[in-house]
PDB file of C-alpha atoms in Angstrom:
ATOM      1  CA  MET A  98     -19.908  16.264 -10.155  1.00 46.00           C
ATOM      2  CA  SER A  99     -20.993  13.236  -8.151  1.00 49.00           C
ATOM      3  CA  LYS A 100     -18.818  11.703  -5.471  1.00 58.00           C
ATOM      4  CA  ARG A 101     -17.994   8.123  -6.295  1.00 59.00           C
ATOM      5  CA  LYS A 102     -17.540   5.475  -3.695  1.00 69.00           C
ATOM      6  CA  GLY A 103     -16.379   1.967  -4.213  1.00 75.00           C
ATOM      7  CA  PRO A 104     -13.483  -0.157  -5.344  1.00 84.00           C
ATOM      8  CA  ILE A 105     -12.047   2.383  -7.800  1.00 90.00           C
ATOM      9  CA  GLU A 106     -11.848   5.040  -5.105  1.00 91.00           C
ATOM     10  CA  ASP A 107     -10.207   2.529  -2.769  1.00 90.00           C
ATOM     11  CA  VAL A 108      -7.555   1.764  -5.399  1.00 92.00           C
ATOM     12  CA  LYS A 109      -6.857   5.468  -5.898  1.00 94.00           C
ATOM     13  CA  LYS A 110      -6.481   5.917  -2.137  1.00 93.00           C
ATOM     14  CA  GLN A 111      -4.118   2.933  -2.000  1.00 91.00           C
ATOM     15  CA  TYR A 112      -1.938   4.523  -4.699  1.00 93.00           C
ATOM     16  CA  VAL A 113      -1.934   7.796  -2.758  1.00 94.00           C
ATOM     17  CA  ARG A 114      -0.911   5.909   0.365  1.00 92.00           C
ATOM     18  CA  MET A 115       1.887   4.147  -1.498  1.00 90.00           C
ATOM     19  CA  ALA A 116       3.157   7.513  -2.743  1.00 90.00           C
ATOM     20  CA  LEU A 117       3.007   9.030   0.738  1.00 89.00           C
ATOM     21  CA  GLU A 118       4.683   6.049   2.385  1.00 85.00           C
ATOM     22  CA  SER A 119       7.470   5.881  -0.178  1.00 84.00           C
ATOM     23  CA  GLY A 120       7.981   9.622  -0.523  1.00 83.00           C
ATOM     24  CA  ASN A 121       8.317   9.160  -4.294  1.00 87.00           C
ATOM     25  CA  ALA A 122       5.067   9.824  -6.162  1.00 90.00           C
ATOM     26  CA  SER A 123       6.601   9.719  -9.645  1.00 91.00           C
ATOM     27  CA  PHE A 124       8.057   6.244  -9.016  1.00 90.00           C
ATOM     28  CA  ILE A 125       4.688   4.967  -7.766  1.00 91.00           C
ATOM     29  CA  ALA A 126       2.876   6.517 -10.747  1.00 93.00           C
ATOM     30  CA  ARG A 127       5.240   4.688 -13.117  1.00 92.00           C
ATOM     31  CA  LYS A 128       4.874   1.391 -11.252  1.00 90.00           C
ATOM     32  CA  VAL A 129       1.051   1.465 -11.209  1.00 91.00           C
ATOM     33  CA  GLY A 130       0.736   2.757 -14.773  1.00 93.00           C
ATOM     34  CA  VAL A 131      -0.812   6.194 -14.274  1.00 94.00           C
ATOM     35  CA  SER A 132       0.539   9.581 -15.237  1.00 95.00           C
ATOM     36  CA  PRO A 133       2.276  11.577 -12.507  1.00 94.00           C
ATOM     37  CA  ASN A 134      -0.306  14.347 -13.020  1.00 96.00           C
ATOM     38  CA  THR A 135      -3.163  11.920 -12.412  1.00 95.00           C
ATOM     39  CA  LEU A 136      -1.562  10.667  -9.209  1.00 95.00           C
ATOM     40  CA  ALA A 137      -0.924  14.267  -8.133  1.00 95.00           C
ATOM     41  CA  ASP A 138      -4.634  15.021  -8.629  1.00 96.00           C
ATOM     42  CA  TRP A 139      -5.586  11.983  -6.552  1.00 95.00           C
ATOM     43  CA  MET A 140      -3.131  13.085  -3.865  1.00 94.00           C
ATOM     44  CA  LYS A 141      -4.787  16.512  -3.705  1.00 95.00           C
ATOM     45  CA  ARG A 142      -8.197  14.876  -3.413  1.00 95.00           C
ATOM     46  CA  TYR A 143      -7.421  12.090  -0.925  1.00 94.00           C
ATOM     47  CA  ARG A 144      -4.282  13.191   0.961  1.00 92.00           C
ATOM     48  CA  ASP A 145      -6.043  14.355   4.144  1.00 93.00           C
ATOM     49  CA  GLU A 146      -8.156  11.205   4.396  1.00 93.00           C
ATOM     50  CA  VAL A 147      -5.228   8.872   3.688  1.00 93.00           C
ATOM     51  CA  GLU A 148      -2.918  10.681   6.118  1.00 91.00           C
ATOM     52  CA  ALA A 149      -5.615  10.461   8.817  1.00 92.00           C
ATOM     53  CA  ASP A 150      -5.865   6.693   8.235  1.00 90.00           C
ATOM     54  CA  MET A 151      -2.083   6.393   8.371  1.00 87.00           C
ATOM     55  CA  ALA A 152      -1.928   8.403  11.604  1.00 86.00           C
ATOM     56  CA  ARG A 153      -4.514   6.113  13.225  1.00 87.00           C
ATOM     57  CA  GLU A 154      -2.299   3.168  12.268  1.00 83.00           C
ATOM     58  CA  GLY A 155       0.859   4.900  13.491  1.00 78.00           C
ATOM     59  CA  VAL A 156       2.371   5.094   9.991  1.00 76.00           C
ATOM     60  CA  LEU A 157       4.191   8.278   9.012  1.00 70.00           C
ATOM     61  CA  PRO A 158       4.585   9.476   5.431  1.00 74.00           C
ATOM     62  CA  LEU A 159       8.139   9.836   4.157  1.00 69.00           C
ATOM     63  CA  ASP A 160       9.372  13.041   2.598  1.00 64.00           C
ATOM     64  CA  SER A 161      12.652  14.812   2.004  1.00 57.00           C
ATOM     65  CA  THR A 162      12.870  15.800   5.681  1.00 65.00           C
ATOM     66  CA  SER A 163      12.437  12.254   7.004  1.00 66.00           C
ATOM     67  CA  SER A 164      15.205  11.147   9.315  1.00 76.00           C
ATOM     68  CA  LYS A 165      17.163   7.920   9.039  1.00 79.00           C
ATOM     69  CA  GLU A 166      15.292   6.716  12.107  1.00 81.00           C
ATOM     70  CA  ASP A 167      11.941   7.230  10.311  1.00 75.00           C
ATOM     71  CA  ILE A 168      13.214   5.325   7.309  1.00 73.00           C
ATOM     72  CA  HIS A 169      14.519   2.473   9.493  1.00 80.00           C
ATOM     73  CA  LYS A 170      11.172   2.239  11.315  1.00 78.00           C
ATOM     74  CA  LYS A 171       9.354   2.072   7.990  1.00 72.00           C
ATOM     75  CA  TYR A 172      11.781  -0.563   6.725  1.00 76.00           C
ATOM     76  CA  ASP A 173      11.412  -2.675   9.873  1.00 79.00           C
ATOM     77  CA  ASN A 174       7.637  -2.474   9.613  1.00 76.00           C
ATOM     78  CA  ALA A 175       7.758  -3.499   5.946  1.00 74.00           C
ATOM     79  CA  ILE A 176       9.962  -6.496   6.765  1.00 80.00           C
ATOM     80  CA  LYS A 177       7.574  -7.538   9.535  1.00 80.00           C
ATOM     81  CA  LEU A 178       4.582  -7.299   7.189  1.00 78.00           C
ATOM     82  CA  LEU A 179       6.453  -9.240   4.510  1.00 81.00           C
ATOM     83  CA  GLY A 180       7.193 -12.022   6.986  1.00 87.00           C
ATOM     84  CA  GLU A 181       3.545 -12.172   8.007  1.00 85.00           C
ATOM     85  CA  LYS A 182       2.448 -12.390   4.372  1.00 86.00           C
ATOM     86  CA  GLU A 183       4.966 -15.135   3.637  1.00 89.00           C
ATOM     87  CA  LEU A 184       3.667 -17.123   6.599  1.00 92.00           C
ATOM     88  CA  GLU A 185       0.088 -16.592   5.438  1.00 91.00           C
ATOM     89  CA  ILE A 186       0.967 -17.804   1.927  1.00 91.00           C
ATOM     90  CA  ALA A 187       2.693 -20.905   3.317  1.00 92.00           C
ATOM     91  CA  MET A 188      -0.346 -21.711   5.446  1.00 92.00           C
ATOM     92  CA  LEU A 189      -2.703 -21.263   2.486  1.00 92.00           C
ATOM     93  CA  ARG A 190      -0.519 -23.507   0.326  1.00 91.00           C
ATOM     94  CA  GLU A 191      -0.658 -26.217   2.972  1.00 91.00           C
ATOM     95  CA  MET A 192      -4.444 -25.914   3.139  1.00 91.00           C
ATOM     96  CA  VAL A 193      -4.710 -26.234  -0.644  1.00 92.00           C
ATOM     97  CA  LYS A 194      -2.412 -29.288  -0.649  1.00 90.00           C
ATOM     98  CA  LYS A 195      -4.460 -30.896   2.097  1.00 90.00           C
ATOM     99  CA  ASN A 196      -7.884 -30.162   0.577  1.00 91.00           C
ATOM    100  CA  TYR A 197      -6.955 -30.587  -3.096  1.00 90.00           C
ATOM    101  CA  PRO A 198      -4.123 -33.147  -3.318  1.00 86.00           C
ATOM    102  CA  GLY A 199      -3.996 -33.150  -7.136  1.00 85.00           C
ATOM    103  CA  PHE A 200      -3.854 -29.356  -7.456  1.00 83.00           C
ATOM    104  CA  LYS A 201      -0.534 -28.012  -8.769  1.00 79.00           C
ATOM    105  CA  LEU A 202       0.812 -24.862  -7.079  1.00 72.00           C
TER     106      LEU A 202
END
C-alpha cells in the first residue's frame, strides 16, 4: 500500500486533531460526515504525528481525565483564536470594500 501525501491526508489529520482537542471523536465524526470507525482508523494512523504537532504548539488533547483547568485553558485559547479570526475577517472586508466598491458582502 502506498503512502499518500497531500491535501486529503492533511484533512484527515485535521479531523484527528479536532477529535483529540475536543475529547469527543464520535461528535467530530458526525460533524464532518465520516463514520466513527473511519475516524478511529485515522486516529490510529495519525495520532502520534498529530499529538507531536500539538505538543510543539503547547496544545494538550482533552480526555476523560482532563482537569477543569485544562478545559479552561483550551476555552481561553479558542476564544483568543476566534477574536483573531473575527479581526482578520473585518480587515479583509474593509479591503474588499476599498478595492471593489460595488461588491456586495
